[in-house]
Tab-separated table of N, CA and C in Angstrom:
chain	number	residue	atom	x	y	z
A	1	MET	N	20.887	9.413	0.945
A	1	MET	CA	19.503	9.213	0.460
A	1	MET	C	19.569	8.434	-0.823
A	2	GLY	N	18.678	7.446	-0.891
A	2	GLY	CA	18.581	6.631	-2.090
A	2	GLY	C	17.337	7.043	-2.895
A	3	GLU	N	16.990	6.217	-3.847
A	3	GLU	CA	15.806	6.437	-4.639
A	3	GLU	C	15.276	5.139	-5.200
A	4	ILE	N	13.982	5.167	-5.536
A	4	ILE	CA	13.389	4.027	-6.246
A	4	ILE	C	12.644	4.617	-7.451
A	5	ARG	N	12.278	3.769	-8.364
A	5	ARG	CA	11.577	4.214	-9.552
A	5	ARG	C	10.161	3.603	-9.534
A	6	ILE	N	9.198	4.403	-10.016
A	6	ILE	CA	7.854	3.862	-10.212
A	6	ILE	C	7.962	2.964	-11.439
A	7	ILE	N	7.339	1.775	-11.351
A	7	ILE	CA	7.587	0.766	-12.395
A	7	ILE	C	6.510	0.680	-13.450
A	8	GLY	N	5.377	1.356	-13.267
A	8	GLY	CA	4.333	1.264	-14.254
A	8	GLY	C	3.394	2.444	-14.279
A	9	GLY	N	2.551	2.538	-15.286
A	9	GLY	CA	1.592	3.615	-15.375
A	9	GLY	C	2.123	4.927	-15.937
A	10	GLN	N	1.395	5.983	-15.711
A	10	GLN	CA	1.727	7.297	-16.283
A	10	GLN	C	3.060	7.863	-15.819
A	11	TRP	N	3.518	7.487	-14.621
A	11	TRP	CA	4.775	8.000	-14.104
A	11	TRP	C	5.889	6.955	-14.142
A	12	LYS	N	5.738	5.992	-15.013
A	12	LYS	CA	6.754	4.922	-15.115
A	12	LYS	C	8.140	5.574	-15.279
A	13	ARG	N	9.091	5.039	-14.530
A	13	ARG	CA	10.475	5.477	-14.510
A	13	ARG	C	10.698	6.755	-13.705
A	14	SER	N	9.640	7.381	-13.173
A	14	SER	CA	9.834	8.569	-12.308
A	14	SER	C	10.503	8.095	-11.032
A	15	LYS	N	11.354	8.944	-10.502
A	15	LYS	CA	12.091	8.621	-9.300
A	15	LYS	C	11.407	9.147	-8.051
A	16	LEU	N	11.479	8.340	-6.980
A	16	LEU	CA	11.003	8.754	-5.671
A	16	LEU	C	12.172	8.700	-4.715
A	17	PRO	N	12.401	9.775	-3.951
A	17	PRO	CA	13.504	9.733	-2.974
A	17	PRO	C	13.189	8.769	-1.809
A	18	VAL	N	14.229	8.130	-1.333
A	18	VAL	CA	14.092	7.228	-0.182
A	18	VAL	C	15.140	7.712	0.849
A	19	PRO	N	14.677	8.506	1.817
A	19	PRO	CA	15.596	9.013	2.844
A	19	PRO	C	16.071	7.873	3.757
A	20	ASP	N	17.224	8.076	4.348
A	20	ASP	CA	17.693	7.117	5.379
A	20	ASP	C	16.854	7.337	6.652
A	21	ALA	N	16.055	6.398	6.998
A	21	ALA	CA	15.226	6.483	8.203
A	21	ALA	C	15.153	5.082	8.808
A	22	PRO	N	15.182	5.022	10.154
A	22	PRO	CA	15.127	3.726	10.827
A	22	PRO	C	13.843	2.962	10.417
A	23	GLY	N	14.010	1.718	10.039
A	23	GLY	CA	12.861	0.850	9.715
A	23	GLY	C	12.265	1.055	8.341
A	24	LEU	N	12.766	2.061	7.603
A	24	LEU	CA	12.215	2.326	6.265
A	24	LEU	C	12.755	1.265	5.282
A	25	ARG	N	11.857	0.561	4.702
A	25	ARG	CA	12.182	-0.543	3.796
A	25	ARG	C	11.207	-0.522	2.624
A	26	PRO	N	11.543	0.238	1.571
A	26	PRO	CA	10.605	0.333	0.443
A	26	PRO	C	10.340	-1.008	-0.200
A	27	THR	N	9.137	-1.231	-0.649
A	27	THR	CA	8.764	-2.425	-1.341
A	27	THR	C	9.606	-2.543	-2.628
A	28	SER	N	10.217	-3.700	-2.829
A	28	SER	CA	11.068	-3.910	-3.975
A	28	SER	C	10.320	-3.798	-5.304
A	29	ASP	N	11.056	-3.524	-6.371
A	29	ASP	CA	10.471	-3.494	-7.708
A	29	ASP	C	9.793	-4.836	-8.025
A	30	ARG	N	10.418	-5.913	-7.724
A	30	ARG	CA	9.895	-7.252	-8.023
A	30	ARG	C	8.551	-7.459	-7.328
A	31	VAL	N	8.476	-7.103	-6.042
A	31	VAL	CA	7.229	-7.300	-5.300
A	31	VAL	C	6.118	-6.369	-5.812
A	32	ARG	N	6.489	-5.116	-6.103
A	32	ARG	CA	5.490	-4.157	-6.642
A	32	ARG	C	4.970	-4.648	-8.000
A	33	GLU	N	5.859	-5.092	-8.821
A	33	GLU	CA	5.444	-5.629	-10.153
A	33	GLU	C	4.470	-6.801	-9.976
A	34	THR	N	4.794	-7.708	-9.055
A	34	THR	CA	3.914	-8.876	-8.827
A	34	THR	C	2.555	-8.394	-8.314
A	35	LEU	N	2.528	-7.519	-7.344
A	35	LEU	CA	1.270	-7.015	-6.799
A	35	LEU	C	0.409	-6.398	-7.891
A	36	PHE	N	0.990	-5.571	-8.716
A	36	PHE	CA	0.160	-4.888	-9.718
A	36	PHE	C	-0.187	-5.767	-10.911
A	37	ASN	N	0.569	-6.864	-11.068
A	37	ASN	CA	0.111	-7.882	-12.034
A	37	ASN	C	-1.124	-8.584	-11.463
A	38	TRP	N	-1.136	-8.857	-10.165
A	38	TRP	CA	-2.293	-9.481	-9.526
A	38	TRP	C	-3.534	-8.533	-9.627
A	39	LEU	N	-3.331	-7.266	-9.361
A	39	LEU	CA	-4.429	-6.304	-9.288
A	39	LEU	C	-4.883	-5.918	-10.704
A	40	GLY	N	-4.006	-5.958	-11.653
A	40	GLY	CA	-4.309	-5.437	-12.980
A	40	GLY	C	-3.514	-4.179	-13.150
A	41	GLN	N	-3.182	-3.842	-14.354
A	41	GLN	CA	-2.294	-2.691	-14.587
A	41	GLN	C	-3.032	-1.347	-14.457
A	42	THR	N	-4.308	-1.364	-14.454
A	42	THR	CA	-5.047	-0.102	-14.277
A	42	THR	C	-5.973	-0.239	-13.090
A	43	LEU	N	-5.999	0.786	-12.275
A	43	LEU	CA	-6.886	0.796	-11.109
A	43	LEU	C	-7.899	1.942	-11.220
A	44	THR	N	-8.323	2.219	-12.426
A	44	THR	CA	-9.267	3.313	-12.731
A	44	THR	C	-10.472	3.237	-11.793
A	45	GLY	N	-10.698	4.341	-11.106
A	45	GLY	CA	-11.844	4.450	-10.209
A	45	GLY	C	-11.626	3.934	-8.775
A	46	TRP	N	-10.510	3.310	-8.504
A	46	TRP	CA	-10.255	2.772	-7.193
A	46	TRP	C	-9.860	3.856	-6.232
A	47	ARG	N	-10.289	3.655	-4.972
A	47	ARG	CA	-9.799	4.506	-3.835
A	47	ARG	C	-8.847	3.616	-3.025
A	48	VAL	N	-7.660	4.125	-2.822
A	48	VAL	CA	-6.546	3.352	-2.252
A	48	VAL	C	-5.990	4.039	-1.012
A	49	LEU	N	-5.753	3.284	0.063
A	49	LEU	CA	-5.115	3.790	1.250
A	49	LEU	C	-3.752	3.139	1.384
A	50	ASP	N	-2.709	3.894	1.470
A	50	ASP	CA	-1.375	3.391	1.730
A	50	ASP	C	-0.997	3.804	3.170
A	51	ALA	N	-1.403	2.941	4.131
A	51	ALA	CA	-1.051	3.200	5.513
A	51	ALA	C	0.406	2.864	5.754
A	52	PHE	N	1.058	3.498	6.664
A	52	PHE	CA	2.487	3.258	6.910
A	52	PHE	C	3.261	3.528	5.638
A	53	ALA	N	3.007	4.659	4.953
A	53	ALA	CA	3.449	4.896	3.596
A	53	ALA	C	4.933	4.882	3.397
A	54	GLY	N	5.712	5.387	4.329
A	54	GLY	CA	7.181	5.384	4.196
A	54	GLY	C	7.613	6.101	2.954
A	55	SER	N	8.182	5.418	1.991
A	55	SER	CA	8.651	6.019	0.731
A	55	SER	C	7.466	6.349	-0.197
A	56	GLY	N	6.339	5.727	0.099
A	56	GLY	CA	5.139	5.988	-0.780
A	56	GLY	C	5.148	5.150	-2.035
A	57	ALA	N	6.080	4.179	-2.148
A	57	ALA	CA	6.199	3.437	-3.399
A	57	ALA	C	4.893	2.764	-3.818
A	58	LEU	N	4.214	2.108	-2.872
A	58	LEU	CA	2.987	1.421	-3.235
A	58	LEU	C	1.872	2.410	-3.629
A	59	GLY	N	1.711	3.465	-2.886
A	59	GLY	CA	0.680	4.449	-3.185
A	59	GLY	C	0.924	5.168	-4.511
A	60	PHE	N	2.194	5.520	-4.769
A	60	PHE	CA	2.488	6.174	-6.071
A	60	PHE	C	2.267	5.225	-7.227
A	61	GLU	N	2.574	3.936	-7.056
A	61	GLU	CA	2.300	2.951	-8.099
A	61	GLU	C	0.802	2.910	-8.385
A	62	ALA	N	-0.059	2.943	-7.327
A	62	ALA	CA	-1.515	2.905	-7.524
A	62	ALA	C	-1.968	4.158	-8.234
A	63	ALA	N	-1.480	5.322	-7.830
A	63	ALA	CA	-1.895	6.548	-8.452
A	63	ALA	C	-1.417	6.606	-9.909
A	64	SER	N	-0.242	6.079	-10.172
A	64	SER	CA	0.304	6.053	-11.510
A	64	SER	C	-0.568	5.222	-12.456
A	65	ARG	N	-1.324	4.312	-11.857
A	65	ARG	CA	-2.207	3.405	-12.628
A	65	ARG	C	-3.656	3.862	-12.580
A	66	ASP	N	-3.840	5.180	-12.417
A	66	ASP	CA	-5.146	5.852	-12.532
A	66	ASP	C	-6.114	5.604	-11.413
A	67	ALA	N	-5.625	5.300	-10.204
A	67	ALA	CA	-6.552	5.210	-9.063
A	67	ALA	C	-7.212	6.603	-8.904
A	68	ALA	N	-8.515	6.615	-8.570
A	68	ALA	CA	-9.243	7.880	-8.442
A	68	ALA	C	-8.771	8.701	-7.253
A	69	GLU	N	-8.370	8.022	-6.168
A	69	GLU	CA	-7.862	8.685	-4.998
A	69	GLU	C	-6.882	7.765	-4.309
A	70	VAL	N	-5.748	8.357	-3.853
A	70	VAL	CA	-4.757	7.602	-3.060
A	70	VAL	C	-4.422	8.448	-1.841
A	71	VAL	N	-4.606	7.850	-0.669
A	71	VAL	CA	-4.322	8.498	0.573
A	71	VAL	C	-3.059	7.840	1.165
A	72	LEU	N	-2.050	8.660	1.427
A	72	LEU	CA	-0.804	8.196	2.075
A	72	LEU	C	-0.853	8.665	3.506
A	73	VAL	N	-0.623	7.746	4.451
A	73	VAL	CA	-0.524	8.077	5.871
A	73	VAL	C	0.851	7.653	6.390
A	74	GLU	N	1.550	8.659	6.918
A	74	GLU	CA	2.905	8.417	7.410
A	74	GLU	C	3.126	9.280	8.683
A	75	ARG	N	3.513	8.648	9.756
A	75	ARG	CA	3.657	9.349	11.034
A	75	ARG	C	4.930	10.185	11.125
A	76	ASP	N	5.985	9.777	10.436
A	76	ASP	CA	7.229	10.535	10.468
A	76	ASP	C	7.070	11.828	9.682
A	77	VAL	N	7.176	12.953	10.342
A	77	VAL	CA	6.865	14.244	9.739
A	77	VAL	C	7.769	14.546	8.537
A	78	LYS	N	9.070	14.159	8.658
A	78	LYS	CA	10.032	14.385	7.579
A	78	LYS	C	9.653	13.514	6.324
A	79	LEU	N	9.300	12.288	6.605
A	79	LEU	CA	8.894	11.414	5.495
A	79	LEU	C	7.628	11.931	4.834
A	80	ALA	N	6.666	12.402	5.672
A	80	ALA	CA	5.414	12.935	5.138
A	80	ALA	C	5.706	14.179	4.263
A	81	ALA	N	6.649	15.001	4.710
A	81	ALA	CA	7.004	16.208	3.940
A	81	ALA	C	7.610	15.799	2.583
A	82	GLY	N	8.435	14.729	2.621
A	82	GLY	CA	9.012	14.218	1.358
A	82	GLY	C	7.961	13.683	0.407
A	83	LEU	N	6.917	13.017	0.999
A	83	LEU	CA	5.837	12.489	0.189
A	83	LEU	C	5.093	13.683	-0.480
A	84	ARG	N	4.824	14.690	0.299
A	84	ARG	CA	4.153	15.901	-0.257
A	84	ARG	C	4.928	16.516	-1.377
A	85	ALA	N	6.236	16.578	-1.203
A	85	ALA	CA	7.100	17.126	-2.256
A	85	ALA	C	7.005	16.293	-3.528
A	86	SER	N	6.967	14.970	-3.391
A	86	SER	CA	6.847	14.077	-4.577
A	86	SER	C	5.493	14.256	-5.231
A	87	VAL	N	4.440	14.390	-4.399
A	87	VAL	CA	3.103	14.624	-4.927
A	87	VAL	C	3.053	15.907	-5.767
A	88	GLN	N	3.671	16.968	-5.230
A	88	GLN	CA	3.713	18.217	-5.956
A	88	GLN	C	4.541	18.148	-7.233
A	89	ARG	N	5.709	17.511	-7.159
A	89	ARG	CA	6.597	17.376	-8.293
A	89	ARG	C	5.916	16.612	-9.459
A	90	LEU	N	5.170	15.552	-9.141
A	90	LEU	CA	4.484	14.765	-10.124
A	90	LEU	C	3.127	15.342	-10.518
A	91	LYS	N	2.712	16.411	-9.812
A	91	LYS	CA	1.363	16.971	-10.048
A	91	LYS	C	0.330	15.887	-9.873
A	92	ALA	N	0.435	15.151	-8.779
A	92	ALA	CA	-0.417	14.001	-8.507
A	92	ALA	C	-1.671	14.488	-7.749
A	93	THR	N	-2.590	15.014	-8.513
A	93	THR	CA	-3.774	15.659	-7.921
A	93	THR	C	-4.718	14.700	-7.214
A	94	THR	N	-4.605	13.402	-7.479
A	94	THR	CA	-5.478	12.437	-6.838
A	94	THR	C	-4.916	11.891	-5.526
A	95	MET	N	-3.736	12.452	-5.120
A	95	MET	CA	-3.080	11.948	-3.900
A	95	MET	C	-3.148	12.951	-2.766
A	96	LYS	N	-3.374	12.405	-1.532
A	96	LYS	CA	-3.396	13.198	-0.317
A	96	LYS	C	-2.415	12.583	0.656
A	97	VAL	N	-1.682	13.417	1.376
A	97	VAL	CA	-0.742	12.942	2.393
A	97	VAL	C	-1.177	13.410	3.794
A	98	HIS	N	-1.220	12.494	4.731
A	98	HIS	CA	-1.565	12.797	6.121
A	98	HIS	C	-0.379	12.419	6.990
A	99	ALA	N	0.144	13.375	7.741
A	99	ALA	CA	1.189	13.112	8.734
A	99	ALA	C	0.462	12.679	10.025
A	100	ALA	N	0.308	11.363	10.211
A	100	ALA	CA	-0.434	10.860	11.318
A	100	ALA	C	-0.021	9.427	11.597
A	101	ASP	N	-0.346	8.922	12.793
A	101	ASP	CA	-0.159	7.559	13.153
A	101	ASP	C	-1.187	6.743	12.304
A	102	ALA	N	-0.702	5.759	11.593
A	102	ALA	CA	-1.625	4.999	10.672
A	102	ALA	C	-2.732	4.309	11.428
A	103	LEU	N	-2.442	3.682	12.540
A	103	LEU	CA	-3.503	2.966	13.310
A	103	LEU	C	-4.571	3.961	13.789
A	104	ALA	N	-4.161	5.080	14.370
A	104	ALA	CA	-5.145	6.082	14.832
A	104	ALA	C	-5.930	6.607	13.665
A	105	TRP	N	-5.239	6.906	12.552
A	105	TRP	CA	-5.942	7.460	11.396
A	105	TRP	C	-6.999	6.474	10.878
A	106	MET	N	-6.599	5.202	10.754
A	106	MET	CA	-7.567	4.186	10.247
A	106	MET	C	-8.764	4.034	11.202
A	107	ARG	N	-8.486	4.084	12.489
A	107	ARG	CA	-9.617	3.900	13.464
A	107	ARG	C	-10.602	5.052	13.367
A	108	ALA	N	-10.112	6.263	12.970
A	108	ALA	CA	-11.030	7.415	12.906
A	108	ALA	C	-11.577	7.644	11.507
A	109	ALA	N	-11.102	6.942	10.510
A	109	ALA	CA	-11.529	7.170	9.117
A	109	ALA	C	-12.951	6.655	8.903
A	110	PRO	N	-13.659	7.268	7.943
A	110	PRO	CA	-15.010	6.796	7.608
A	110	PRO	C	-14.958	5.368	7.101
A	111	ARG	N	-15.998	4.631	7.418
A	111	ARG	CA	-16.112	3.204	7.050
A	111	ARG	C	-16.404	3.028	5.578
A	112	GLY	N	-15.881	1.938	5.000
A	112	GLY	CA	-16.276	1.532	3.649
A	112	GLY	C	-15.792	2.418	2.526
A	113	GLY	N	-14.703	3.174	2.711
A	113	GLY	CA	-14.277	4.101	1.696
A	113	GLY	C	-13.217	3.680	0.728
A	114	PHE	N	-12.585	2.500	0.939
A	114	PHE	CA	-11.391	2.120	0.159
A	114	PHE	C	-11.608	0.778	-0.518
A	115	ASP	N	-11.184	0.726	-1.796
A	115	ASP	CA	-11.183	-0.499	-2.566
A	115	ASP	C	-9.965	-1.352	-2.289
A	116	LEU	N	-8.876	-0.709	-1.866
A	116	LEU	CA	-7.637	-1.397	-1.598
A	116	LEU	C	-6.936	-0.682	-0.447
A	117	VAL	N	-6.518	-1.453	0.566
A	117	VAL	CA	-5.732	-0.939	1.668
A	117	VAL	C	-4.375	-1.613	1.623
A	118	LEU	N	-3.316	-0.823	1.555
A	118	LEU	CA	-1.929	-1.309	1.478
A	118	LEU	C	-1.316	-1.195	2.901
A	119	LEU	N	-0.868	-2.320	3.458
A	119	LEU	CA	-0.355	-2.328	4.811
A	119	LEU	C	1.098	-2.863	4.750
A	120	ASP	N	2.050	-2.014	5.091
A	120	ASP	CA	3.452	-2.408	5.168
A	120	ASP	C	4.063	-1.710	6.405
A	121	PRO	N	3.580	-2.130	7.590
A	121	PRO	CA	4.126	-1.464	8.838
A	121	PRO	C	5.551	-1.867	9.061
A	122	PRO	N	6.282	-1.047	9.869
A	122	PRO	CA	7.635	-1.430	10.205
A	122	PRO	C	7.660	-2.832	10.842
A	123	PHE	N	8.508	-3.676	10.325
A	123	PHE	CA	8.528	-5.084	10.770
A	123	PHE	C	8.825	-5.204	12.247
A	124	ALA	N	9.723	-4.408	12.784
A	124	ALA	CA	10.108	-4.522	14.230
A	124	ALA	C	8.983	-4.100	15.161
A	125	ALA	N	8.017	-3.308	14.668
A	125	ALA	CA	6.936	-2.837	15.550
A	125	ALA	C	5.828	-3.885	15.755
A	126	ASP	N	5.790	-4.950	14.997
A	126	ASP	CA	4.836	-5.994	15.112
A	126	ASP	C	3.392	-5.477	15.175
A	127	LEU	N	3.027	-4.692	14.232
A	127	LEU	CA	1.673	-4.066	14.180
A	127	LEU	C	0.719	-4.758	13.231
A	128	PHE	N	1.040	-5.958	12.763
A	128	PHE	CA	0.300	-6.585	11.702
A	128	PHE	C	-1.151	-6.870	12.084
A	129	ASP	N	-1.371	-7.473	13.249
A	129	ASP	CA	-2.752	-7.790	13.649
A	129	ASP	C	-3.552	-6.497	13.915
A	130	ALA	N	-2.935	-5.521	14.589
A	130	ALA	CA	-3.615	-4.255	14.862
A	130	ALA	C	-3.972	-3.549	13.561
A	131	ALA	N	-3.018	-3.584	12.612
A	131	ALA	CA	-3.247	-2.885	11.301
A	131	ALA	C	-4.381	-3.556	10.537
A	132	LEU	N	-4.393	-4.896	10.535
A	132	LEU	CA	-5.497	-5.606	9.819
A	132	LEU	C	-6.835	-5.277	10.474
A	133	THR	N	-6.865	-5.323	11.786
A	133	THR	CA	-8.130	-5.015	12.492
A	133	THR	C	-8.599	-3.609	12.161
A	134	ALA	N	-7.700	-2.639	12.123
A	134	ALA	CA	-8.100	-1.266	11.831
A	134	ALA	C	-8.501	-1.078	10.372
A	135	ALA	N	-7.907	-1.867	9.475
A	135	ALA	CA	-8.180	-1.707	8.027
A	135	ALA	C	-9.492	-2.333	7.619
A	136	LEU	N	-9.906	-3.414	8.232
A	136	LEU	CA	-11.098	-4.146	7.799
A	136	LEU	C	-12.341	-3.282	7.555
A	137	PRO	N	-12.691	-2.428	8.521
A	137	PRO	CA	-13.917	-1.610	8.326
A	137	PRO	C	-13.820	-0.567	7.229
A	138	LEU	N	-12.609	-0.301	6.736
A	138	LEU	CA	-12.404	0.750	5.747
A	138	LEU	C	-12.695	0.289	4.323
A	139	LEU	N	-12.817	-1.042	4.164
A	139	LEU	CA	-12.976	-1.631	2.825
A	139	LEU	C	-14.385	-1.498	2.279
A	140	THR	N	-14.476	-1.225	0.999
A	140	THR	CA	-15.736	-1.301	0.277
A	140	THR	C	-16.104	-2.769	0.148
A	141	GLU	N	-17.321	-3.055	-0.243
A	141	GLU	CA	-17.690	-4.437	-0.551
A	141	GLU	C	-16.805	-4.896	-1.717
A	142	GLY	N	-16.167	-6.000	-1.548
A	142	GLY	CA	-15.235	-6.485	-2.585
A	142	GLY	C	-13.852	-5.937	-2.464
A	143	GLY	N	-13.581	-5.141	-1.425
A	143	GLY	CA	-12.260	-4.569	-1.258
A	143	GLY	C	-11.196	-5.573	-0.929
A	144	LEU	N	-9.932	-5.192	-1.132
A	144	LEU	CA	-8.793	-6.011	-0.951
A	144	LEU	C	-7.810	-5.387	0.056
A	145	ILE	N	-7.061	-6.246	0.762
A	145	ILE	CA	-5.996	-5.758	1.629
A	145	ILE	C	-4.689	-6.429	1.178
A	146	TYR	N	-3.638	-5.602	1.031
A	146	TYR	CA	-2.299	-6.109	0.736
A	146	TYR	C	-1.469	-5.911	2.001
A	147	VAL	N	-0.727	-6.968	2.403
A	147	VAL	CA	0.087	-6.926	3.610
A	147	VAL	C	1.468	-7.454	3.328
A	148	GLU	N	2.496	-6.694	3.815
A	148	GLU	CA	3.890	-7.208	3.811
A	148	GLU	C	4.271	-7.485	5.253
A	149	ALA	N	4.970	-8.593	5.464
A	149	ALA	CA	5.381	-8.981	6.809
A	149	ALA	C	6.625	-9.873	6.747
A	150	PRO	N	7.319	-10.017	7.864
A	150	PRO	CA	8.479	-10.900	7.844
A	150	PRO	C	8.130	-12.392	7.997
A	151	HIS	N	6.810	-12.665	7.990
A	151	HIS	CA	6.295	-14.044	8.167
A	151	HIS	C	4.969	-14.162	7.462
A	152	GLU	N	4.482	-15.353	7.277
A	152	GLU	CA	3.150	-15.515	6.693
A	152	GLU	C	2.090	-14.937	7.575
A	153	ILE	N	1.033	-14.369	6.999
A	153	ILE	CA	-0.061	-13.765	7.744
A	153	ILE	C	-1.211	-14.728	7.765
A	154	THR	N	-1.865	-14.826	8.905
A	154	THR	CA	-3.105	-15.552	9.023
A	154	THR	C	-4.222	-14.555	8.801
A	155	PRO	N	-5.030	-14.757	7.777
A	155	PRO	CA	-6.073	-13.771	7.475
A	155	PRO	C	-7.117	-13.695	8.587
A	156	PRO	N	-7.668	-12.494	8.805
A	156	PRO	CA	-8.717	-12.377	9.831
A	156	PRO	C	-9.969	-13.105	9.403
A	157	ALA	N	-10.898	-13.379	10.349
A	157	ALA	CA	-12.139	-14.073	10.040
A	157	ALA	C	-12.878	-13.432	8.908
A	158	GLY	N	-13.384	-14.207	7.992
A	158	GLY	CA	-14.106	-13.725	6.853
A	158	GLY	C	-13.245	-13.364	5.645
A	159	PHE	N	-11.924	-13.506	5.800
A	159	PHE	CA	-10.990	-13.211	4.706
A	159	PHE	C	-10.190	-14.414	4.381
A	160	THR	N	-9.654	-14.422	3.177
A	160	THR	CA	-8.777	-15.515	2.719
A	160	THR	C	-7.602	-14.892	2.004
A	161	VAL	N	-6.496	-15.652	2.014
A	161	VAL	CA	-5.320	-15.214	1.231
A	161	VAL	C	-5.620	-15.568	-0.219
A	162	TRP	N	-5.814	-14.551	-1.069
A	162	TRP	CA	-6.082	-14.766	-2.459
A	162	TRP	C	-4.804	-15.066	-3.234
A	163	ARG	N	-3.762	-14.289	-2.966
A	163	ARG	CA	-2.467	-14.507	-3.581
A	163	ARG	C	-1.404	-14.223	-2.543
A	164	GLN	N	-0.282	-14.882	-2.670
A	164	GLN	CA	0.860	-14.588	-1.763
A	164	GLN	C	2.166	-14.964	-2.423
A	165	GLY	N	3.231	-14.393	-1.858
A	165	GLY	CA	4.542	-14.687	-2.382
A	165	GLY	C	5.569	-14.349	-1.360
A	166	ARG	N	6.828	-14.599	-1.730
A	166	ARG	CA	7.931	-14.306	-0.844
A	166	ARG	C	9.122	-13.819	-1.650
A	167	ALA	N	9.761	-12.767	-1.174
A	167	ALA	CA	10.969	-12.288	-1.827
A	167	ALA	C	11.983	-12.040	-0.699
A	168	GLY	N	12.933	-12.884	-0.556
A	168	GLY	CA	13.904	-12.788	0.535
A	168	GLY	C	13.199	-12.956	1.841
A	169	ALA	N	13.351	-12.021	2.728
A	169	ALA	CA	12.726	-12.069	4.056
A	169	ALA	C	11.330	-11.510	4.099
A	170	VAL	N	10.811	-11.050	2.957
A	170	VAL	CA	9.504	-10.405	2.889
A	170	VAL	C	8.433	-11.369	2.379
A	171	HIS	N	7.397	-11.580	3.198
A	171	HIS	CA	6.223	-12.321	2.760
A	171	HIS	C	5.164	-11.288	2.394
A	172	TYR	N	4.565	-11.459	1.235
A	172	TYR	CA	3.524	-10.506	0.812
A	172	TYR	C	2.237	-11.259	0.489
A	173	HIS	N	1.128	-10.640	0.839
A	173	HIS	CA	-0.182	-11.302	0.779
A	173	HIS	C	-1.235	-10.355	0.234
A	174	LEU	N	-2.118	-10.879	-0.583
A	174	LEU	CA	-3.311	-10.103	-1.012
A	174	LEU	C	-4.500	-10.831	-0.473
A	175	LEU	N	-5.220	-10.169	0.441
A	175	LEU	CA	-6.359	-10.748	1.130
A	175	LEU	C	-7.660	-10.246	0.504
A	176	ARG	N	-8.626	-11.152	0.476
A	176	ARG	CA	-9.980	-10.723	0.000
A	176	ARG	C	-11.023	-11.382	0.885
A	177	ARG	N	-12.198	-10.780	0.884
A	177	ARG	CA	-13.329	-11.339	1.629
A	177	ARG	C	-13.639	-12.705	1.023
A	178	GLU	N	-14.089	-13.636	1.869
A	178	GLU	CA	-14.431	-14.967	1.390
A	178	GLU	C	-15.605	-14.918	0.407
A	179	ASP	N	-16.482	-13.888	0.564
A	179	ASP	CA	-17.627	-13.793	-0.343
A	179	ASP	C	-17.358	-12.877	-1.532
A	180	ASN	N	-16.094	-12.479	-1.734
A	180	ASN	CA	-15.666	-11.573	-2.813
A	180	ASN	C	-15.260	-12.398	-4.007
A	181	PRO	N	-15.946	-12.212	-5.140
A	181	PRO	CA	-15.452	-12.899	-6.358
A	181	PRO	C	-14.113	-12.378	-6.800
A	182	THR	N	-13.328	-13.188	-7.427
A	182	THR	CA	-12.022	-12.784	-7.908
A	182	THR	C	-12.147	-11.512	-8.784
A	183	PRO	N	-11.350	-10.453	-8.460
A	183	PRO	CA	-11.421	-9.261	-9.288
A	183	PRO	C	-10.913	-9.480	-10.713
């Protein structure tokens, strides 16, 4: 088992365990730092969904930066249990963990509830289009979607790539509605 560190906010330098699991690929420090530089160092009042949570690195970074609510969805029961243990250890009262299939959970979730949806599905599963389709209705007006993929993403209709980058084999994108002013 490995570990990663939260890079900013109230839990800066806190460690998160990263179990050995097929397809688990935590977002690198460099990419997380870039994403939260784009978003701003504080997410006060934001509601955030980390679908396909895995190690929970993205969701814990958002919670560490004062997001009002962070929902982690992970279908692997052992990974979900590890996420719950980290939530308890950090006393992360704004975080909730759901052991569920991310696509099914998003399809059943109430509409318009999230300011930011974080999508980092297993690369081999090729769930990018399905995940984007399921995430779109969950956004508030002005909401953003972050996507990691092994290739560049074509944004869905009505969205544009606001920011993007690449680190090794990982392409990362921050999407916003075309009618959304820059946050």
